[in-house]
Structures are given as C-alpha cells and as structure tokens.
Short mmCIF file of N, CA and C in Angstrom, two decimals:
data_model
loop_
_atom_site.label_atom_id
_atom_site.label_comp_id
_atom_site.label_asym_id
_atom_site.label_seq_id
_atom_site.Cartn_x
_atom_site.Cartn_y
_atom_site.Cartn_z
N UNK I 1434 78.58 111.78 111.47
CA UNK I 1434 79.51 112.04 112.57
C UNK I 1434 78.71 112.40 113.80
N UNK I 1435 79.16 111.78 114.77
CA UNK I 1435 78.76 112.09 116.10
C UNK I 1435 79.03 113.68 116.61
N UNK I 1436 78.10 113.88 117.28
CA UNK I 1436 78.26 115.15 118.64
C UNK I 1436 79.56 114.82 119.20
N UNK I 1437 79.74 113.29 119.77
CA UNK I 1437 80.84 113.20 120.66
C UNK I 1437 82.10 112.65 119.68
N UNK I 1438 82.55 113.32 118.81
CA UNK I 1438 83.66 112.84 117.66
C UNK I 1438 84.91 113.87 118.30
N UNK I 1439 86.00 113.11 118.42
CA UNK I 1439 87.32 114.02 118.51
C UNK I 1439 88.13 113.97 117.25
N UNK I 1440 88.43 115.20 116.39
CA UNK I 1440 88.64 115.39 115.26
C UNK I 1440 90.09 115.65 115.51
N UNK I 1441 90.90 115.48 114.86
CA UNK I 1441 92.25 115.40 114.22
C UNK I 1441 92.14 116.12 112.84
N UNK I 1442 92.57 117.71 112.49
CA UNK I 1442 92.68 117.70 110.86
C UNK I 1442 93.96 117.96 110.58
N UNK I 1443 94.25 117.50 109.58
CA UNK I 1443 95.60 118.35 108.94
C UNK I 1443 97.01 117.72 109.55
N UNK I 1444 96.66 116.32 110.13
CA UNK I 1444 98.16 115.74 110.79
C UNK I 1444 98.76 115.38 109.44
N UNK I 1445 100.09 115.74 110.02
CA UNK I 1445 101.07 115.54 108.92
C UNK I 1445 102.07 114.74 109.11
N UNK I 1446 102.26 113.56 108.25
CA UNK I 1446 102.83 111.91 108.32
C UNK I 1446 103.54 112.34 107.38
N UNK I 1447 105.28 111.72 107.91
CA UNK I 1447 105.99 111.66 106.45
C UNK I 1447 106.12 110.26 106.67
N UNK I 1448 105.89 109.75 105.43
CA UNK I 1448 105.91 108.42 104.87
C UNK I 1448 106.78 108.21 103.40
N UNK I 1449 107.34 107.08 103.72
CA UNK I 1449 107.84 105.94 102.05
C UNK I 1449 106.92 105.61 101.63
N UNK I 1450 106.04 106.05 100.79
CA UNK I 1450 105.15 105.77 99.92
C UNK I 1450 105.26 105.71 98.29
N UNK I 1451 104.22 104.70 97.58
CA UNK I 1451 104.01 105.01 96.51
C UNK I 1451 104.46 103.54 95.57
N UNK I 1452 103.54 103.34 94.56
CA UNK I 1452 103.97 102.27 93.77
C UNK I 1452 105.29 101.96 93.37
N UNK I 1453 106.37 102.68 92.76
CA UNK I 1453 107.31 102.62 92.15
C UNK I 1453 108.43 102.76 93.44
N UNK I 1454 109.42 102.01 93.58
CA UNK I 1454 110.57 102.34 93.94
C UNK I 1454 111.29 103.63 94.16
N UNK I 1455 110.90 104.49 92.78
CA UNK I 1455 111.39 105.39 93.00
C UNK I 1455 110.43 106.33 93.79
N UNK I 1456 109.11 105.93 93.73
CA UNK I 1456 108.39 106.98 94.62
C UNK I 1456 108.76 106.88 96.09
N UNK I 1457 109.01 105.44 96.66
CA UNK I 1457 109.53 105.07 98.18
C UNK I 1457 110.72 105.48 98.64
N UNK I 1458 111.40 105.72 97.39
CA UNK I 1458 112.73 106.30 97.89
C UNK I 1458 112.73 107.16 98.97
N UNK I 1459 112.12 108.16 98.51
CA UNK I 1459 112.11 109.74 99.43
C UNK I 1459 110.96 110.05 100.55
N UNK I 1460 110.96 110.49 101.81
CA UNK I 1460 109.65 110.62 102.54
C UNK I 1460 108.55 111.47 101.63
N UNK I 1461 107.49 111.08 101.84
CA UNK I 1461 106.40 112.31 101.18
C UNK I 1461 105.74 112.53 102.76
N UNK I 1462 105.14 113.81 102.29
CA UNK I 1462 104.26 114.33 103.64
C UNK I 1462 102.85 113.86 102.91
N UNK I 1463 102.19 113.25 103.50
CA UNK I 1463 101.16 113.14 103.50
C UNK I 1463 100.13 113.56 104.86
N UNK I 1464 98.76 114.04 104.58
CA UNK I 1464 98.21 115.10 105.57
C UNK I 1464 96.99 114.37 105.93
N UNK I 1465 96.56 114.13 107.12
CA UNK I 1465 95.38 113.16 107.02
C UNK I 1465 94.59 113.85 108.26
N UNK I 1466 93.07 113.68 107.87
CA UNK I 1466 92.10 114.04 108.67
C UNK I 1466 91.61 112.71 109.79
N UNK I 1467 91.41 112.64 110.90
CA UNK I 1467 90.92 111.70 111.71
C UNK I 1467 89.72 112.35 111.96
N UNK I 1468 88.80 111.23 112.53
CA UNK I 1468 87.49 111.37 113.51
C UNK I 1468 87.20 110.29 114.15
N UNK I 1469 87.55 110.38 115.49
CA UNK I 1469 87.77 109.09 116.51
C UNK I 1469 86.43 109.41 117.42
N UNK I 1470 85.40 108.59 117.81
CA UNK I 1470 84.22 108.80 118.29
C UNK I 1470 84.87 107.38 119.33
N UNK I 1471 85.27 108.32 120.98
CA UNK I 1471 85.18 107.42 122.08
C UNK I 1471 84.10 106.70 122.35
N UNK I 1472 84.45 105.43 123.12
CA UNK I 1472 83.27 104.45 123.64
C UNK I 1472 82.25 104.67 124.75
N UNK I 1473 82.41 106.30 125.04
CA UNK I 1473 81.29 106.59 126.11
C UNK I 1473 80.89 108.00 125.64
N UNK I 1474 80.07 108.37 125.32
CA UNK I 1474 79.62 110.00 125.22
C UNK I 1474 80.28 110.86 126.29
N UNK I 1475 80.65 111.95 125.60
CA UNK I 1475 81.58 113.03 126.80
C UNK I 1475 81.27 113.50 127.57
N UNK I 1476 79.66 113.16 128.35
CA UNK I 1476 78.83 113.46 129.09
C UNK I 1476 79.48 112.84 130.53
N UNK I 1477 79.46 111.65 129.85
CA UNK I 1477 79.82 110.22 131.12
C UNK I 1477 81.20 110.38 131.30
N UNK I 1478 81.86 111.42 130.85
CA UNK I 1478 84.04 111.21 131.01
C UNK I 1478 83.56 111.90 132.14
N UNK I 1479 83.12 112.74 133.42
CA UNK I 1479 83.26 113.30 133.93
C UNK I 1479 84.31 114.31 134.34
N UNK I 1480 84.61 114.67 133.07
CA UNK I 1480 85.92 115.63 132.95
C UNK I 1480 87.22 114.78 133.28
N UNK I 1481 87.62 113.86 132.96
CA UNK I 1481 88.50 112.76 133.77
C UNK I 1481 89.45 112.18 132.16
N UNK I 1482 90.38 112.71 132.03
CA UNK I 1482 91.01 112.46 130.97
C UNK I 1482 91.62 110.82 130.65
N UNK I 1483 91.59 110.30 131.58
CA UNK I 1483 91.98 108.94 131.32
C UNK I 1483 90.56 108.11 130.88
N UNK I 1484 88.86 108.86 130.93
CA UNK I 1484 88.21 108.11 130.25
C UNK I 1484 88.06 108.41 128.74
N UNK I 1485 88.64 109.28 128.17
CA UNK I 1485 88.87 109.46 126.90
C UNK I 1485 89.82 109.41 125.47
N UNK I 1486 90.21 109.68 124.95
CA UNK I 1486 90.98 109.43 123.76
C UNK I 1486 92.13 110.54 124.12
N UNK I 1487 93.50 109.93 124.05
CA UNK I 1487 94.76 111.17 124.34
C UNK I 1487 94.94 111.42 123.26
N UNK I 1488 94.66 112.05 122.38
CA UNK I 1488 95.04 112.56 120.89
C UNK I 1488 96.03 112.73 120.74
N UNK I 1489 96.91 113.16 121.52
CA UNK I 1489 98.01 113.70 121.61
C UNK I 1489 98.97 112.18 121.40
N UNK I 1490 98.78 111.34 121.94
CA UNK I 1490 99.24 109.86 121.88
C UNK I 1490 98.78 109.56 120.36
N UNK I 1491 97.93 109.14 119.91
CA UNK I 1491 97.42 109.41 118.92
C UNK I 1491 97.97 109.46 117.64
N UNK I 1492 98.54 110.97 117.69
CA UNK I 1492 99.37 111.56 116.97
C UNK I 1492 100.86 110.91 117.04
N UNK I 1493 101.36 111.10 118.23
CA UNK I 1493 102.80 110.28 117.97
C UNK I 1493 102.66 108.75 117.81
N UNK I 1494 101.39 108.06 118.23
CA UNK I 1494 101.66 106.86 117.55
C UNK I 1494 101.35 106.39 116.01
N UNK I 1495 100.95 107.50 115.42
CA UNK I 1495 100.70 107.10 114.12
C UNK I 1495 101.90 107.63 113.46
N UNK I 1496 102.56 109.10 114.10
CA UNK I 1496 103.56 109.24 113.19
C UNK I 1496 105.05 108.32 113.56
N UNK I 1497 104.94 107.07 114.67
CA UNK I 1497 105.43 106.19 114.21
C UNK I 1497 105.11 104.95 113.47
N UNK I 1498 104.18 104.96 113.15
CA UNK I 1498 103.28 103.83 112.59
C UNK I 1498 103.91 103.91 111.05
N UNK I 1499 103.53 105.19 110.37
CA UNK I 1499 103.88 105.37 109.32
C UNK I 1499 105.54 105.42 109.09
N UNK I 1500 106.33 105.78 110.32
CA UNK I 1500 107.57 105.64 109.67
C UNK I 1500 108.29 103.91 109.82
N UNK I 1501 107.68 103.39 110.46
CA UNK I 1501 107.61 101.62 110.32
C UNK I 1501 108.56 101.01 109.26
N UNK I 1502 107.56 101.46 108.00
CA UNK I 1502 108.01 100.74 106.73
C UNK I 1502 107.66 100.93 105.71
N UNK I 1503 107.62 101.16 104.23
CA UNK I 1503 107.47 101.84 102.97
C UNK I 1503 106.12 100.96 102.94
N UNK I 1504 105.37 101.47 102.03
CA UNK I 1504 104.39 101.26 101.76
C UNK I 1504 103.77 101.86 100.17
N UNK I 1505 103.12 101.03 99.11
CA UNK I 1505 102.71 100.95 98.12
C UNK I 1505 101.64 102.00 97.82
N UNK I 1506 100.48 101.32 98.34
CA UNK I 1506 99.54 102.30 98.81
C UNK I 1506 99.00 103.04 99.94
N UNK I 1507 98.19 104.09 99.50
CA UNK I 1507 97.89 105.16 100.83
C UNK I 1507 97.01 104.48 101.36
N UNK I 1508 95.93 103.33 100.39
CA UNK I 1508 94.23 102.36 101.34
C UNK I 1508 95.09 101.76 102.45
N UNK I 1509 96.86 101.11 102.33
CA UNK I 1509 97.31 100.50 103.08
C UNK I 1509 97.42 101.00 104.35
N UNK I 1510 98.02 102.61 104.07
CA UNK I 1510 98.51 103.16 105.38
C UNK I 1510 97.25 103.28 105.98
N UNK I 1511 95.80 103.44 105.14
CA UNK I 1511 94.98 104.26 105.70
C UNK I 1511 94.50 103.18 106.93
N UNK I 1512 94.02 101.89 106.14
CA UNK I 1512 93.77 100.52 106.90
C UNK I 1512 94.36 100.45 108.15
N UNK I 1513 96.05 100.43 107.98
CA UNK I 1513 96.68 99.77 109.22
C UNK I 1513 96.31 101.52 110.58
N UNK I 1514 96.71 102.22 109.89
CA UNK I 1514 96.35 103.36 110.82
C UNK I 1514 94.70 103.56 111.68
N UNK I 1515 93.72 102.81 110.52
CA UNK I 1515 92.74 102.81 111.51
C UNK I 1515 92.66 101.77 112.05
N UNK I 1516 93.13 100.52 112.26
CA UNK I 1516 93.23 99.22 112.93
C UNK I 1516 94.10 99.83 113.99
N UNK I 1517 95.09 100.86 114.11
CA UNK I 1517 95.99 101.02 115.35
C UNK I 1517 95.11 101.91 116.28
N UNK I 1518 94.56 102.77 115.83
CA UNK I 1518 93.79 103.92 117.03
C UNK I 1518 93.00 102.73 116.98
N UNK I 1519 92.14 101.80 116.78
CA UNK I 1519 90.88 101.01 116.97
C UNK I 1519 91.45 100.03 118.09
N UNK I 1520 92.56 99.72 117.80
CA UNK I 1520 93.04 98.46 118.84
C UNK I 1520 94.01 99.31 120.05
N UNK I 1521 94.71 100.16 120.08
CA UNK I 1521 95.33 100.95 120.66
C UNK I 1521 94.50 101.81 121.64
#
C-alpha cells in the first residue's frame, strides 16, 4: 500500500446475496474495506479537492451499485465494485 492510499474501512452494503434463493431473498449487510490510491500523489492535489478521489461519492455509488441486483457471489460484487471506483 501506498503513502498516498485513501482508505475506506468498515462500509456497510446491504446486498441480495448468496448462492441459494433463499439466501437472496433477504438483504445481508455485508462490510467492506477499500484502498483507492489516486492518479497523482497528494503532494501534486495542491489542496484542491476536485484533483482527488470524493470518497464520499464513492460510498453512495457503491451503495447503489450493490443494491442494483442480487448477486450469487461476494468475488462478483467484489469485481464489479472495483471496476466501478476504477472507471468512475
């Protein structure tokens, strides 16, 4: 992990998860750690918040990400969630 890593711990996603039908039925909370390392060292943001990561965005776009659509597995959610902060 980088010096310049912005950490996320302990966000909490309720998701339709789980192999069985009956596990998708019901939301589960699931709790996930991030570590998003921006494309410039925090040296070069010159204190200027639009050159860095809004976490805060972040956060509400994953906890709509996950409420999207049920999902089997957690590698799934984990995948599409890091393809969204990566492309996002």
């Amino acid at each position: 992990m980088s010096e310049n890593t912005i950490i996320i711990k302990g966000l909490q996603l309720s998701v339709h998860i789980g192999v069985t039908a009956k596990e998708r039925k019901k939301p589960q909370v699931l709790e996930a750690d991030l570590w998003i390392t921006p494309s410039m060292p925090f040296e070069q943001m010159q204190d200027k918040i639009s050159k860095t990561v809004d976490y805060a965005a972040v956060v509400v776009r994953l906890r709509e990400l996950t409420a999207v659509k049920p999902r089997k597995l957690i590698e799934t959610l984990a995948s599409e969630a890091a393809d969204c902060v990566i492309r996002e």
